[in-house]
Each structure stands twice: as C-alpha cells, then as structure tokens.
mmCIF file with all atom_site columns, C-alpha atoms in Angstrom:
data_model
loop_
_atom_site.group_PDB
_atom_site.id
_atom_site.type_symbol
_atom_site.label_atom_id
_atom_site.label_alt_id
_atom_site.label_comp_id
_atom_site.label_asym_id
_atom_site.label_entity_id
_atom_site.label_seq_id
_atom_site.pdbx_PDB_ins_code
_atom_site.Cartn_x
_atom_site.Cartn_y
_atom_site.Cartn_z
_atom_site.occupancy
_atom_site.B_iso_or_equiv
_atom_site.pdbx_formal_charge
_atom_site.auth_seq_id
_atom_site.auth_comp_id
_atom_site.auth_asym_id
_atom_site.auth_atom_id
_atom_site.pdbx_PDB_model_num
ATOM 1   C CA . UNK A 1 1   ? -37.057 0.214   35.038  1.00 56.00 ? 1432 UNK A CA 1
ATOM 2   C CA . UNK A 1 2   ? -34.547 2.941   35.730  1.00 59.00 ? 1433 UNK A CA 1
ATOM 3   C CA . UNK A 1 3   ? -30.666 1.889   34.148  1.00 59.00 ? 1434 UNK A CA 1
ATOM 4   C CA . UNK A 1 4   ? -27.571 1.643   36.423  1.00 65.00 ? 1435 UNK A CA 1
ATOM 5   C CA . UNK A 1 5   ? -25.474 5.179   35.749  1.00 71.00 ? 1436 UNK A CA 1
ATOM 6   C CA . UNK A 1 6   ? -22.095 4.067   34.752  1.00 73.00 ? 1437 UNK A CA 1
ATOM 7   C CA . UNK A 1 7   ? -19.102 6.232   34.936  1.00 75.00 ? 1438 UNK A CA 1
ATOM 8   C CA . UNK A 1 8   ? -18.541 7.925   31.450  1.00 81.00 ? 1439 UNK A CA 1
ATOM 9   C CA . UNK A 1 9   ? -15.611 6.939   29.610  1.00 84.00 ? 1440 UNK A CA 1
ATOM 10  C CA . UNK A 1 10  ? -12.486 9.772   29.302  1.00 87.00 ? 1441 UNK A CA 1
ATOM 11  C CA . UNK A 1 11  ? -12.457 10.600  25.770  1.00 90.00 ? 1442 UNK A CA 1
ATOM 12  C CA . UNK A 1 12  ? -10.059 9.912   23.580  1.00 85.00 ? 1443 UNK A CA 1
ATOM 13  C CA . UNK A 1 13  ? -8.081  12.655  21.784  1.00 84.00 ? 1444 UNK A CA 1
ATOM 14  C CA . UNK A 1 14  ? -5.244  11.898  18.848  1.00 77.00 ? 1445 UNK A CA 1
ATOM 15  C CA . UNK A 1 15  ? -3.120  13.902  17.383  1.00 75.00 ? 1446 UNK A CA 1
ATOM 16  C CA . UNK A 1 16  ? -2.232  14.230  13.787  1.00 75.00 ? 1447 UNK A CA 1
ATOM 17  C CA . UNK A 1 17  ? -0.060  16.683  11.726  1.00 76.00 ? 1448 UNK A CA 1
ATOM 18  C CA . UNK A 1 18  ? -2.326  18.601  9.153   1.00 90.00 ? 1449 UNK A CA 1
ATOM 19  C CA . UNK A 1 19  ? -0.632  21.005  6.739   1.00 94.00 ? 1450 UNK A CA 1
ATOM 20  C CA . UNK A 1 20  ? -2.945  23.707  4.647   1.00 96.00 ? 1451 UNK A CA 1
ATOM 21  C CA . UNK A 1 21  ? -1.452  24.569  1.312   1.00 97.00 ? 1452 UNK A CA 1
ATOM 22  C CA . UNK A 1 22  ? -3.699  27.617  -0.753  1.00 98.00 ? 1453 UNK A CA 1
ATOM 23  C CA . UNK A 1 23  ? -2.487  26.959  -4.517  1.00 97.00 ? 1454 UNK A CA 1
ATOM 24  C CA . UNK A 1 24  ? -3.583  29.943  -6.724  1.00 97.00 ? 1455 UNK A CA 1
ATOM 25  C CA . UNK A 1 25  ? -2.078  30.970  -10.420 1.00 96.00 ? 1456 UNK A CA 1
ATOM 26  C CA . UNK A 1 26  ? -2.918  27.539  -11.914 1.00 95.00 ? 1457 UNK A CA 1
ATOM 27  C CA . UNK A 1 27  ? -4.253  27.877  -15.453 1.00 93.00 ? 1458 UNK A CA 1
ATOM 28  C CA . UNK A 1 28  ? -8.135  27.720  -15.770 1.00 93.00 ? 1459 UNK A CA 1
ATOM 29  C CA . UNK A 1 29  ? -8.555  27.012  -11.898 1.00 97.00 ? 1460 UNK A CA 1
ATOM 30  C CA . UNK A 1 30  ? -9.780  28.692  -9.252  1.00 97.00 ? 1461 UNK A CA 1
ATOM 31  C CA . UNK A 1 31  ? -8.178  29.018  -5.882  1.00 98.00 ? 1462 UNK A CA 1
ATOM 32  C CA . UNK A 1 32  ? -6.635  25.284  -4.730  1.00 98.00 ? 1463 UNK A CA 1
ATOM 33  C CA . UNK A 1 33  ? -7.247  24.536  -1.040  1.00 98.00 ? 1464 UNK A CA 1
ATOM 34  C CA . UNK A 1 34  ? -5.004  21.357  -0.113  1.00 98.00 ? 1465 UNK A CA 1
ATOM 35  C CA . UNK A 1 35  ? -5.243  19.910  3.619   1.00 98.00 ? 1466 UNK A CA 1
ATOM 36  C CA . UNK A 1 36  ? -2.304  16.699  3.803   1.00 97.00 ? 1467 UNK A CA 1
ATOM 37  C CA . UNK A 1 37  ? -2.944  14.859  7.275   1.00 96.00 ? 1468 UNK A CA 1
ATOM 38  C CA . UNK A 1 38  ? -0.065  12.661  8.035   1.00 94.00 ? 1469 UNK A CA 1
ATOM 39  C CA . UNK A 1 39  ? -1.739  10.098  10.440  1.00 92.00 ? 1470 UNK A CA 1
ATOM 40  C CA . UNK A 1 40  ? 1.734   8.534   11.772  1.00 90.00 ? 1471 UNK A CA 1
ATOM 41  C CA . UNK A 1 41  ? 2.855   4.844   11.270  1.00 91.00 ? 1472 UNK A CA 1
ATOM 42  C CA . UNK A 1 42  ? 1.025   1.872   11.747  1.00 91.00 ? 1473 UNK A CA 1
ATOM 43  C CA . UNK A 1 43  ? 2.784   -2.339  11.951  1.00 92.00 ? 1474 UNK A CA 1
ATOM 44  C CA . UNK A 1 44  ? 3.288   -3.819  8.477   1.00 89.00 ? 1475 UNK A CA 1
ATOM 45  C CA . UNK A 1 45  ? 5.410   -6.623  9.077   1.00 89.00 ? 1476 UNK A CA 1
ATOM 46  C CA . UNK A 1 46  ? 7.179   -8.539  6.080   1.00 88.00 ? 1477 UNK A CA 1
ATOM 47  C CA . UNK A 1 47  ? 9.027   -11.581 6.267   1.00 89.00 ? 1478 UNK A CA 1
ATOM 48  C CA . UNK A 1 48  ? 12.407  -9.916  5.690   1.00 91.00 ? 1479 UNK A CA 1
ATOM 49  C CA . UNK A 1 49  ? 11.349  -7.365  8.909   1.00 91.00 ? 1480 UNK A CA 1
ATOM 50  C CA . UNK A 1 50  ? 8.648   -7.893  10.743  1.00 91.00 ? 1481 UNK A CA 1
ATOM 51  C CA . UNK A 1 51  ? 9.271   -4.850  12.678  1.00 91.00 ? 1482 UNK A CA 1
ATOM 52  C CA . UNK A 1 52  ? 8.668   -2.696  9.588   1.00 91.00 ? 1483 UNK A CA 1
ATOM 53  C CA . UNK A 1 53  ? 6.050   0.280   9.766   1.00 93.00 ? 1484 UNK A CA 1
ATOM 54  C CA . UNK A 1 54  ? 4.664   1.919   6.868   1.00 95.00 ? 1485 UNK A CA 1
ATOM 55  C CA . UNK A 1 55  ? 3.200   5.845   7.214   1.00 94.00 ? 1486 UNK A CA 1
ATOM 56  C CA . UNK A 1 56  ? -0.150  6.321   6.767   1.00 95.00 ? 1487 UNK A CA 1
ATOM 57  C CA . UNK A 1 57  ? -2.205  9.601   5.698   1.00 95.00 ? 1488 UNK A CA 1
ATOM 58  C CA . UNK A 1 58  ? -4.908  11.704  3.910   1.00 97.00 ? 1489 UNK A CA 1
ATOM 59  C CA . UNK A 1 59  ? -5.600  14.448  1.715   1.00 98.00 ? 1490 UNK A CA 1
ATOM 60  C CA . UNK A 1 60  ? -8.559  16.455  1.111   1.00 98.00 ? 1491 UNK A CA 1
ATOM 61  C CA . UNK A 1 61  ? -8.370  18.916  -2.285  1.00 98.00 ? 1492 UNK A CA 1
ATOM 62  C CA . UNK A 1 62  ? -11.050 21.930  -2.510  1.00 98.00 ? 1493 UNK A CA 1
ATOM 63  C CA . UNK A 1 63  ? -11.481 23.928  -5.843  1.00 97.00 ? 1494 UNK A CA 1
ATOM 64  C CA . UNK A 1 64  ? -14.406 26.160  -6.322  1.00 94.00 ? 1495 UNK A CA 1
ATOM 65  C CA . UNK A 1 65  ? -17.390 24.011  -4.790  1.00 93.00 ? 1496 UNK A CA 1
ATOM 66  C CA . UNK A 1 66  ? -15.926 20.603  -5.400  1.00 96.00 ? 1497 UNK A CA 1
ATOM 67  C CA . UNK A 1 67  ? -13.934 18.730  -2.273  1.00 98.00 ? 1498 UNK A CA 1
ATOM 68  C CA . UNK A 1 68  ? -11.877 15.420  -3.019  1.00 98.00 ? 1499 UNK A CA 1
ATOM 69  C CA . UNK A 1 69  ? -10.310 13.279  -0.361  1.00 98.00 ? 1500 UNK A CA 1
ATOM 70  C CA . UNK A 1 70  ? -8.251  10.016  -0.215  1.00 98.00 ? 1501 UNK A CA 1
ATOM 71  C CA . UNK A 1 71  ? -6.636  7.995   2.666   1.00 98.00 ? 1502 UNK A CA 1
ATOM 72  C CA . UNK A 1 72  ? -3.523  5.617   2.086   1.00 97.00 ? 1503 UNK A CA 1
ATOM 73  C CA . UNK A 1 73  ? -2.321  3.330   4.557   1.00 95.00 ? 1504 UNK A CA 1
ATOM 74  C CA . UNK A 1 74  ? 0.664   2.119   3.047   1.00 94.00 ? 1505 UNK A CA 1
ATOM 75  C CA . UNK A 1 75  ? 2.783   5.120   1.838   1.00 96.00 ? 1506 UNK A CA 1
ATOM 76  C CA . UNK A 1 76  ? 6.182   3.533   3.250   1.00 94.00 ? 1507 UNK A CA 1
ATOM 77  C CA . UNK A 1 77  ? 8.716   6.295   4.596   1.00 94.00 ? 1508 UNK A CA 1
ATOM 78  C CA . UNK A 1 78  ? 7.163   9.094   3.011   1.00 95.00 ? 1509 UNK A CA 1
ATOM 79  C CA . UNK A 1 79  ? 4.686   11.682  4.011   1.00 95.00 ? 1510 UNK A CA 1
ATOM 80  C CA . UNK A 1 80  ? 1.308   12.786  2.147   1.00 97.00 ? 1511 UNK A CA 1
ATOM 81  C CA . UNK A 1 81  ? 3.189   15.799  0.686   1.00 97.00 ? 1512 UNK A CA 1
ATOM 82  C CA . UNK A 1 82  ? 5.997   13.358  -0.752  1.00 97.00 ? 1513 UNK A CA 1
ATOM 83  C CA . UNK A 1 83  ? 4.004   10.350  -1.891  1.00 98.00 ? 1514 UNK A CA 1
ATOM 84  C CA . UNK A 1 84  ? 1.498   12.473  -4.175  1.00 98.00 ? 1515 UNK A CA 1
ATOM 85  C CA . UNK A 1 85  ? 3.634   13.663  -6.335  1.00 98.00 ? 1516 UNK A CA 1
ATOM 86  C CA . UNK A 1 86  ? 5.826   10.803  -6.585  1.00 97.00 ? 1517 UNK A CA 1
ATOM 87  C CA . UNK A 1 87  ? 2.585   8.693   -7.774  1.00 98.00 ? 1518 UNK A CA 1
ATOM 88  C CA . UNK A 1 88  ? 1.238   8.944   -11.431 1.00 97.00 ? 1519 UNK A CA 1
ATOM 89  C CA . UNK A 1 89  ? -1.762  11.354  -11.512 1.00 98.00 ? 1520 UNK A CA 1
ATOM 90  C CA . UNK A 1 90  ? -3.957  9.255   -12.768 1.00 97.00 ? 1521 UNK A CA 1
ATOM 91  C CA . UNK A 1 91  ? -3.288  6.823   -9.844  1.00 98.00 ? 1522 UNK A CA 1
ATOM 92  C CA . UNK A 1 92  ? -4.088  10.085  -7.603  1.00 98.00 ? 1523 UNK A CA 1
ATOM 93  C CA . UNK A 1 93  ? -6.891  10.903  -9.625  1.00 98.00 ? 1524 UNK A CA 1
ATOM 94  C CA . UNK A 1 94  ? -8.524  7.740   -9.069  1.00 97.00 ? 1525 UNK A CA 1
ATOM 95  C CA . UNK A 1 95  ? -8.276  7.887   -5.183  1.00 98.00 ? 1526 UNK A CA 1
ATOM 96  C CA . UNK A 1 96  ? -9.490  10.775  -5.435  1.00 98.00 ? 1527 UNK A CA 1
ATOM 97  C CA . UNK A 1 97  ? -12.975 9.800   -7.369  1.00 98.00 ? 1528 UNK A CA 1
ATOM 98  C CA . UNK A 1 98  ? -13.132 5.991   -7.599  1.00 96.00 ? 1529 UNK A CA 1
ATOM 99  C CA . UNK A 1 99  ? -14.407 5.090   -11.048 1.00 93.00 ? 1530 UNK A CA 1
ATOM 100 C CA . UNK A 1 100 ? -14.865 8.065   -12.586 1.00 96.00 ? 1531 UNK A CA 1
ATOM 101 C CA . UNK A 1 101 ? -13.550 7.853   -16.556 1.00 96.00 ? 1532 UNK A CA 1
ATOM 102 C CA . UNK A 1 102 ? -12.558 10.128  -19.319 1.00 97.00 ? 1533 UNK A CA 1
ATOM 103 C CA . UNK A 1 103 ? -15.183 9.788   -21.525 1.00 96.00 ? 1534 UNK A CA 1
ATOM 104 C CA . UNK A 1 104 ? -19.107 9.371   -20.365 1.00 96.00 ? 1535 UNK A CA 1
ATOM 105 C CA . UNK A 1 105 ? -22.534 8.402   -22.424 1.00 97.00 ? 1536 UNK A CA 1
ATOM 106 C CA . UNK A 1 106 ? -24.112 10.997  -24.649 1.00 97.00 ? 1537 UNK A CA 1
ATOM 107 C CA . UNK A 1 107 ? -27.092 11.002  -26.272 1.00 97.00 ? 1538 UNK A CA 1
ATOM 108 C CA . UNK A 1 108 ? -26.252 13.079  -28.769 1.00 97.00 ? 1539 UNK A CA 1
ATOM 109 C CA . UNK A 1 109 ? -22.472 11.298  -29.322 1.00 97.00 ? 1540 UNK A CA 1
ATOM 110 C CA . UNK A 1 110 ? -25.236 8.314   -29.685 1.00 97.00 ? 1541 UNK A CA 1
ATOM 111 C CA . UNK A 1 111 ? -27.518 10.022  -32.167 1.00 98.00 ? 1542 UNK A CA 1
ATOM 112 C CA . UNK A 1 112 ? -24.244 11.031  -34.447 1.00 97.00 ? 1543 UNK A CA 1
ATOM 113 C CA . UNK A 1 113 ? -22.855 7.749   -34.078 1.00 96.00 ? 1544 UNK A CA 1
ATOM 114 C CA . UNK A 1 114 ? -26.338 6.520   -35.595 1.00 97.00 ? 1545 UNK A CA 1
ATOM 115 C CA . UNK A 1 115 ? -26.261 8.816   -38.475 1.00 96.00 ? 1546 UNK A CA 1
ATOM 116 C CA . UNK A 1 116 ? -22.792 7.715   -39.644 1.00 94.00 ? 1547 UNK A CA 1
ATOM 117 C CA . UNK A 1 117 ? -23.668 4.589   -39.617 1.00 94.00 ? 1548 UNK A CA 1
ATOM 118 C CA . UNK A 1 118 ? -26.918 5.112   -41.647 1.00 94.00 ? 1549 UNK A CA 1
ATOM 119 C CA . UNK A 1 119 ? -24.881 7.088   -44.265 1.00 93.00 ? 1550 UNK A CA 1
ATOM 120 C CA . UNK A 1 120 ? -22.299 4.186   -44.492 1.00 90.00 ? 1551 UNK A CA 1
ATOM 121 C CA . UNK A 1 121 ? -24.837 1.536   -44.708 1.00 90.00 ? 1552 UNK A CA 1
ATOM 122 C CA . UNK A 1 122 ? -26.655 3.254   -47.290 1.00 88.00 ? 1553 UNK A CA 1
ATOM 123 C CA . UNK A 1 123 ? -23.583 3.954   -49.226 1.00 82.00 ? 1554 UNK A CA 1
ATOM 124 C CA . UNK A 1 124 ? -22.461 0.146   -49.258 1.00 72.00 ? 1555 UNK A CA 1
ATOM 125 C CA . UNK A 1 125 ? -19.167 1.447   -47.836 1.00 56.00 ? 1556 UNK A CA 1
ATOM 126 C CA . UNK A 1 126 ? -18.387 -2.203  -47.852 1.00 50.00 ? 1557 UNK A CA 1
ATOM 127 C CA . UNK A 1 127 ? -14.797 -3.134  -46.018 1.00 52.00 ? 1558 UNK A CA 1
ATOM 128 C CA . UNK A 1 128 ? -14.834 0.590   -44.316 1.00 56.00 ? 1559 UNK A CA 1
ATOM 129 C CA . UNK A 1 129 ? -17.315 -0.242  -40.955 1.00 57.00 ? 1560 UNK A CA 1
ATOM 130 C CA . UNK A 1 130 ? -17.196 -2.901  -38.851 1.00 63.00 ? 1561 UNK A CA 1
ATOM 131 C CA . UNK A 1 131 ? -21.414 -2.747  -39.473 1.00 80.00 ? 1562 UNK A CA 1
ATOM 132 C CA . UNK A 1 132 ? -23.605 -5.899  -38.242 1.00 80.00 ? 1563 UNK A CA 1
ATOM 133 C CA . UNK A 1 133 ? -26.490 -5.445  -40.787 1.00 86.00 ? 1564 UNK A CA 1
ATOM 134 C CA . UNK A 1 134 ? -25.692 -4.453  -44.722 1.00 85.00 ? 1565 UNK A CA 1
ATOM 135 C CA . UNK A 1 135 ? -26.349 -1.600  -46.647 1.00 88.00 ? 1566 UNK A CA 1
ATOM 136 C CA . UNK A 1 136 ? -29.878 0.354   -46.441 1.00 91.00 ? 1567 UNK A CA 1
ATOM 137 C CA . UNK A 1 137 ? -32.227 0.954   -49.346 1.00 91.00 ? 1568 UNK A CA 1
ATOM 138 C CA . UNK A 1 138 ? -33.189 4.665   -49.714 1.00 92.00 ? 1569 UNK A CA 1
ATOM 139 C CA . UNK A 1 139 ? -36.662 4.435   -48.087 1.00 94.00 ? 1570 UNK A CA 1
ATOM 140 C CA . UNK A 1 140 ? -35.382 2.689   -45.034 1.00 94.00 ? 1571 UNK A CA 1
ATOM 141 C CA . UNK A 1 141 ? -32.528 5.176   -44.477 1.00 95.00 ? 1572 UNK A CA 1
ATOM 142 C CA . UNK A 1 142 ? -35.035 8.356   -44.615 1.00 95.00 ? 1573 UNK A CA 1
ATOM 143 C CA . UNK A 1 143 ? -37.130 6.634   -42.064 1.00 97.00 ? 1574 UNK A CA 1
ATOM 144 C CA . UNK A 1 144 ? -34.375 5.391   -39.852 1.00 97.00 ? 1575 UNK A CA 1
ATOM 145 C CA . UNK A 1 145 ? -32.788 9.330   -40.500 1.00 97.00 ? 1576 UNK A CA 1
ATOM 146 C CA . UNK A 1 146 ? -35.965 10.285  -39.051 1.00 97.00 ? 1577 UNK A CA 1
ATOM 147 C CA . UNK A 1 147 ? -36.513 8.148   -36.044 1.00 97.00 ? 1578 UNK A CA 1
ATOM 148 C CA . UNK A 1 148 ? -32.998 8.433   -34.756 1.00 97.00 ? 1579 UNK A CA 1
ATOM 149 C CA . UNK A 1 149 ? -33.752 12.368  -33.654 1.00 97.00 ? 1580 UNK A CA 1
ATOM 150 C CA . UNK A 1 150 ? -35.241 10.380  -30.588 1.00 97.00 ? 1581 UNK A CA 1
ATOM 151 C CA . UNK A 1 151 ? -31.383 9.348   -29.469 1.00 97.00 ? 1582 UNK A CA 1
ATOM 152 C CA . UNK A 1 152 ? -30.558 12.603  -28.610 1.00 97.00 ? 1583 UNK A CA 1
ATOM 153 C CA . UNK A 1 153 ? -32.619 12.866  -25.219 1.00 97.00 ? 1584 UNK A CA 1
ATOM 154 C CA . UNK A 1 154 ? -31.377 9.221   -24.028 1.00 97.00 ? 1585 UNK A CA 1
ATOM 155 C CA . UNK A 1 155 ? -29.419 9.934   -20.494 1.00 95.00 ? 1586 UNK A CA 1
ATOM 156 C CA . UNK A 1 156 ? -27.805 7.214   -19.621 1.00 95.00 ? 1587 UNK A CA 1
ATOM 157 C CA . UNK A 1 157 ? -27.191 3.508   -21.713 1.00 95.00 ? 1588 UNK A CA 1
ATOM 158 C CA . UNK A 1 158 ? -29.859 2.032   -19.461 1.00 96.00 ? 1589 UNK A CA 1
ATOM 159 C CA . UNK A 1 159 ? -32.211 4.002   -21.205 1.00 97.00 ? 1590 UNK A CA 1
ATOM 160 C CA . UNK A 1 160 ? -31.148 3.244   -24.573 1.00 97.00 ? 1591 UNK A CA 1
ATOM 161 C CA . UNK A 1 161 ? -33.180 -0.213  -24.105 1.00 97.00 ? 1592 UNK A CA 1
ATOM 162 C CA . UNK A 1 162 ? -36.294 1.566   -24.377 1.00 97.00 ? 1593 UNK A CA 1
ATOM 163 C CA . UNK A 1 163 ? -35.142 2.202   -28.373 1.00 97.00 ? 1594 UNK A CA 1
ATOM 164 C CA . UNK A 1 164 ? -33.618 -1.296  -28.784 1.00 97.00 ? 1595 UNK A CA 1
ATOM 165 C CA . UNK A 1 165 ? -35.581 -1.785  -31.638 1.00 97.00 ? 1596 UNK A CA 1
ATOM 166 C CA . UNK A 1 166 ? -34.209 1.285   -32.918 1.00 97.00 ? 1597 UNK A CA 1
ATOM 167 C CA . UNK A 1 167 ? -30.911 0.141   -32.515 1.00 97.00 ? 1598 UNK A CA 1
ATOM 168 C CA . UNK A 1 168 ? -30.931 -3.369  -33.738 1.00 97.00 ? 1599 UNK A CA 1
ATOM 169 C CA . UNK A 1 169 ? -32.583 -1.746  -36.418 1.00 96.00 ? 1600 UNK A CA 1
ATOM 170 C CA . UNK A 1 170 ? -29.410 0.803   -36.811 1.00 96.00 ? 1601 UNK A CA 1
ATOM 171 C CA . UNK A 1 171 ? -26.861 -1.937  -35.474 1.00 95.00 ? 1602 UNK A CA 1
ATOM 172 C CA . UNK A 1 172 ? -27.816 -5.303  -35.125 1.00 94.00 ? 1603 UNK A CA 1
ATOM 173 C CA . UNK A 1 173 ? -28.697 -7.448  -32.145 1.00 94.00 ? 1604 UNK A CA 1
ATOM 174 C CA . UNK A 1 174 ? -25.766 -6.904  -30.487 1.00 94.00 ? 1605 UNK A CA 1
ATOM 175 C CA . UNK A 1 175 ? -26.485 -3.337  -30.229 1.00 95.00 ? 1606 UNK A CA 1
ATOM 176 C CA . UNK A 1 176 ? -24.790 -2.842  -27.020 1.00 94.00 ? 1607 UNK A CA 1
ATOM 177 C CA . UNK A 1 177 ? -21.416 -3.568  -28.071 1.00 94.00 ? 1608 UNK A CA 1
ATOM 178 C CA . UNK A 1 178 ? -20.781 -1.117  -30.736 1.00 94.00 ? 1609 UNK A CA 1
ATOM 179 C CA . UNK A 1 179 ? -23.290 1.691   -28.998 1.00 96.00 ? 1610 UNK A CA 1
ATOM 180 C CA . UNK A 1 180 ? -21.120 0.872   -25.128 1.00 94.00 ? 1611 UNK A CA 1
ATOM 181 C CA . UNK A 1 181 ? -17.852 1.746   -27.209 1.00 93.00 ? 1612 UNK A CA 1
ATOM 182 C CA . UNK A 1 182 ? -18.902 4.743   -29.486 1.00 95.00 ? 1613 UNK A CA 1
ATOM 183 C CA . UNK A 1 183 ? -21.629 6.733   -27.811 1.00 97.00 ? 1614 UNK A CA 1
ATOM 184 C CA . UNK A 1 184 ? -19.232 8.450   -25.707 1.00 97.00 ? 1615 UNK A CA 1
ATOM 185 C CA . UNK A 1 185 ? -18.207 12.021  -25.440 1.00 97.00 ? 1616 UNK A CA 1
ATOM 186 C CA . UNK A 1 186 ? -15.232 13.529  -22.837 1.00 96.00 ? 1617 UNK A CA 1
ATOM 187 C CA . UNK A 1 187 ? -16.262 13.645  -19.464 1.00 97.00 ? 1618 UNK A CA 1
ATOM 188 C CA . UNK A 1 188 ? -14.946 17.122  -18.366 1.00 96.00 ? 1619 UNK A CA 1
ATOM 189 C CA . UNK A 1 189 ? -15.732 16.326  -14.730 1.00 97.00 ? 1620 UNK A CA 1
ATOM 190 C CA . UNK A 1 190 ? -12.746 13.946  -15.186 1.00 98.00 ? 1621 UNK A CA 1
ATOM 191 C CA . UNK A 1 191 ? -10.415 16.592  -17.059 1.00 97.00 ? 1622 UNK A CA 1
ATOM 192 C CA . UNK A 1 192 ? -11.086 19.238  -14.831 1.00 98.00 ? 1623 UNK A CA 1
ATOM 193 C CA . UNK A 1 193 ? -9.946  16.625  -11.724 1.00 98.00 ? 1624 UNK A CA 1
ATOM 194 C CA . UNK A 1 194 ? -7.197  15.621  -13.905 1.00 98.00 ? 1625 UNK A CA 1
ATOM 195 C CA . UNK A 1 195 ? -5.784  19.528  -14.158 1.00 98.00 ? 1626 UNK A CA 1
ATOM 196 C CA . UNK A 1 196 ? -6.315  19.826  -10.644 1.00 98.00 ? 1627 UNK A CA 1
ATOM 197 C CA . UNK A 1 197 ? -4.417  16.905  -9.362  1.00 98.00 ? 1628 UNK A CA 1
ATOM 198 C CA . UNK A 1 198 ? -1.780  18.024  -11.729 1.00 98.00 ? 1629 UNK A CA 1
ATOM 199 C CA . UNK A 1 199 ? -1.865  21.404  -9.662  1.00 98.00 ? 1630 UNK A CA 1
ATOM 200 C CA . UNK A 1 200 ? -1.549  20.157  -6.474  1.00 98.00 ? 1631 UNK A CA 1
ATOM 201 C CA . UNK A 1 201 ? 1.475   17.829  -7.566  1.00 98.00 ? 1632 UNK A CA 1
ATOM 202 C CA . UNK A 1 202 ? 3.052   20.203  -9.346  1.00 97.00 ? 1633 UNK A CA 1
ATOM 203 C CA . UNK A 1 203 ? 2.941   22.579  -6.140  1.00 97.00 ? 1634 UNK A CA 1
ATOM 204 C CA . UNK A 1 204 ? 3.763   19.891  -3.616  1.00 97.00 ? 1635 UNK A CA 1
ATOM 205 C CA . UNK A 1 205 ? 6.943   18.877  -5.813  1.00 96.00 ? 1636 UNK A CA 1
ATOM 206 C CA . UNK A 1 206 ? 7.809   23.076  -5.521  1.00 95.00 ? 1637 UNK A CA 1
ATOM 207 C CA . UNK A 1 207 ? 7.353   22.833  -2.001  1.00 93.00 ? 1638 UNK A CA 1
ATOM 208 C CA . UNK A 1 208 ? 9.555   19.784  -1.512  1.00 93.00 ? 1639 UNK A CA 1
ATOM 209 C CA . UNK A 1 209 ? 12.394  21.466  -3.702  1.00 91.00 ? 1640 UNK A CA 1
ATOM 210 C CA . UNK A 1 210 ? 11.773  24.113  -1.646  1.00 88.00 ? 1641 UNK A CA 1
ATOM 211 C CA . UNK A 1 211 ? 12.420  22.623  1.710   1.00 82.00 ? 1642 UNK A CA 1
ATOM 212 C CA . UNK A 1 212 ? 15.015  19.976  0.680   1.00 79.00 ? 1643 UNK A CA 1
ATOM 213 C CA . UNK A 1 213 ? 17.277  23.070  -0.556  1.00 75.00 ? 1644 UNK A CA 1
ATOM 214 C CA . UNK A 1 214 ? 16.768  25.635  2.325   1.00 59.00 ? 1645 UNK A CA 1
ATOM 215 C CA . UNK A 1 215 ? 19.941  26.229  3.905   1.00 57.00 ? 1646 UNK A CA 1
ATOM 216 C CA . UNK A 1 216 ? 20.957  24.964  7.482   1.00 52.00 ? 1647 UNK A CA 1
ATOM 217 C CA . UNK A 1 217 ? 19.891  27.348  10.317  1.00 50.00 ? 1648 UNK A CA 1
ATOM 218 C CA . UNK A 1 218 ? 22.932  29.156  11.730  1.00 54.00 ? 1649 UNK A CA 1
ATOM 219 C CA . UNK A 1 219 ? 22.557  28.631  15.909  1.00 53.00 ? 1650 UNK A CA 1
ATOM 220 C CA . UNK A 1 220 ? 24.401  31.260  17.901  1.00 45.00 ? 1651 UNK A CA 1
#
C-alpha cells in the first residue's frame, strides 16, 4: 500500500567556531594537528543565578596516525583554547582516552616478577618479601625456574588463569593480588599521549600570551 508523501523537513544547519592549530618542533613528535570547536553556551542555572550559561566545546588532536577527541559541556567563561591548558594534563589526558593507565600487563614483567620471587623464597630472605608461601627447597625451585618460561607468552591477566596452578604454586592462593600489582610494565601508548597533550598545552598557552599581549589596532 503506497505511503502518503510528506513534505521534507528544511534542514537544519549550525554554526560553530573551529580553529586549526599545526604544532611542529615538539621533541620526539611528529607534526601536531589541533582542531578546538567552541560550540557556544548552553543554560546552567545555579541557585545564586539561574540565568548563568556555561561554554561548551571540543577538541580533536592528530599526531602521526593516532586522532584523540573530547567534548566538555561545562567549561564556564572560557573557550576550548583557554580551558586546556588551564586544566592538569592528566585531567586532559584522560578525556582524551578514558581509562587508559601508565603502566599495562606484561608477560614478561610477570615471568621476572616470578623469578625474583623464586630466588627470594629459596634464599629464606625472611622479613625482605611480602611472600604468601615460605622458602623453596632446591629441587622445587629448579622445577618452578623451569616452568615459569611459560609466563612470558601470557597477554593479558585473564589469561594468567590458565597457569593458576603455576602461580599459587609461585604465590599463593591469592595469586591475583600480588601478580595485578607487579606484573606491570609502562604503557608507552599512555606516555606518548601524555607528551602530546603536554604539546598542545604548551602551544595553546603561547598562543594565548600571544593574543592577550598584541597591541591595540590603530583605526584611521
């Protein structure tokens, strides 16, 4: 059954102030695309002014073949270009790549972390480990030295409970604990963010200094 043709809707166009910044010369970086989007105000009444309107916008940071964006909607007076530099970078960093931390799971962080504690164990290093199980006769530490090669290929700490009788073995029963805190090795996808928010602020704070001390414009 044929539908009724309705008149199509006029679209919609809005408008919103988009600067481009191209940041090169930072150390260890590679060309620094930066598009800020200030997106206007929006209402954000309080009870001391409910007339009071906060500015909202959005950034979006390219370096090599990485892109990062982030969208606040309460910045208060200020514009992209003046609230991302006033904000800690980690704070910016965090926007930028929700949960992302500074150090990740290694295998092989995991697979040193067991050797240390099979030397300590079989040393009695009593008092100097925070160990669940005590020390290790020579036999068992040669077989545990041997099996722990496996550790190195583990991914992620999911997989580690495919070993976990490796690693109560190694640690105890509460394996997780001690393995969750020490397996760990930097996460360079988080420094390299880290230097390049630091960029970007560090340019946009130029900039600002910039245009807060250029001199009036003579008329006539």
């Amino acid at each position: 059954m044929p539908t009724e043709n309705k008149p199509a809707e006029p679209l919609k166009v809005e408008r919103s102030i988009v600067t481009k910044l191209v940041i090169t010369g930072a150390p260890r970086l590679d060309p620094i695309t930066v598009f800020l989007e200030d997106l206007g105000r929006r209402n954000c009444p309080t009870e001391s002014d409910p007339n009071y309107q906060t500015a909202q916008g959005k950034i979006t940071i390219n370096c090599w073949d990485r892109s990062w964006n982030a969208y606040w909607g309460g910045m208060g007076p200020r514009t992209v270009a003046e609230f991302v530099p006033d904000c800690d970078w980690n704070y910016i960093l965090n926007c930028l790549d929700r949960g992302i931390s500074s150090t990740r799971f290694s295998g092989n962080a995991l697979h040193a972390f067991a050797k240390k504690c099979i030397v300590q164990r079989r040393r009695q290093q009593t008092g100097r480990h925070d160990w669940e199980l005590d020390e290790l006769s020579k036999g068992e530490a040669r077989e545990l030295w041997h099996d722990i090669d496996v550790l190195r290929s583990v991914e992620s700490p999911n997989e580690c409970w495919h070993h976990s009788k490796l690693l109560t073995e190694l640690f105890g029963d509460e394996w997780h604990y001690p393995v969750g805190d020490k397996a760990v090795e930097e996460n360079h996808e988080f420094t390299y963010l880290q230097r390049v928010v630091e960029a970007v602020q560090e340019a946009l704070r130029e900039q600002n200094r910039l245009v807060n001390d250029e001199p009036p414009t003579l008329e006539g």
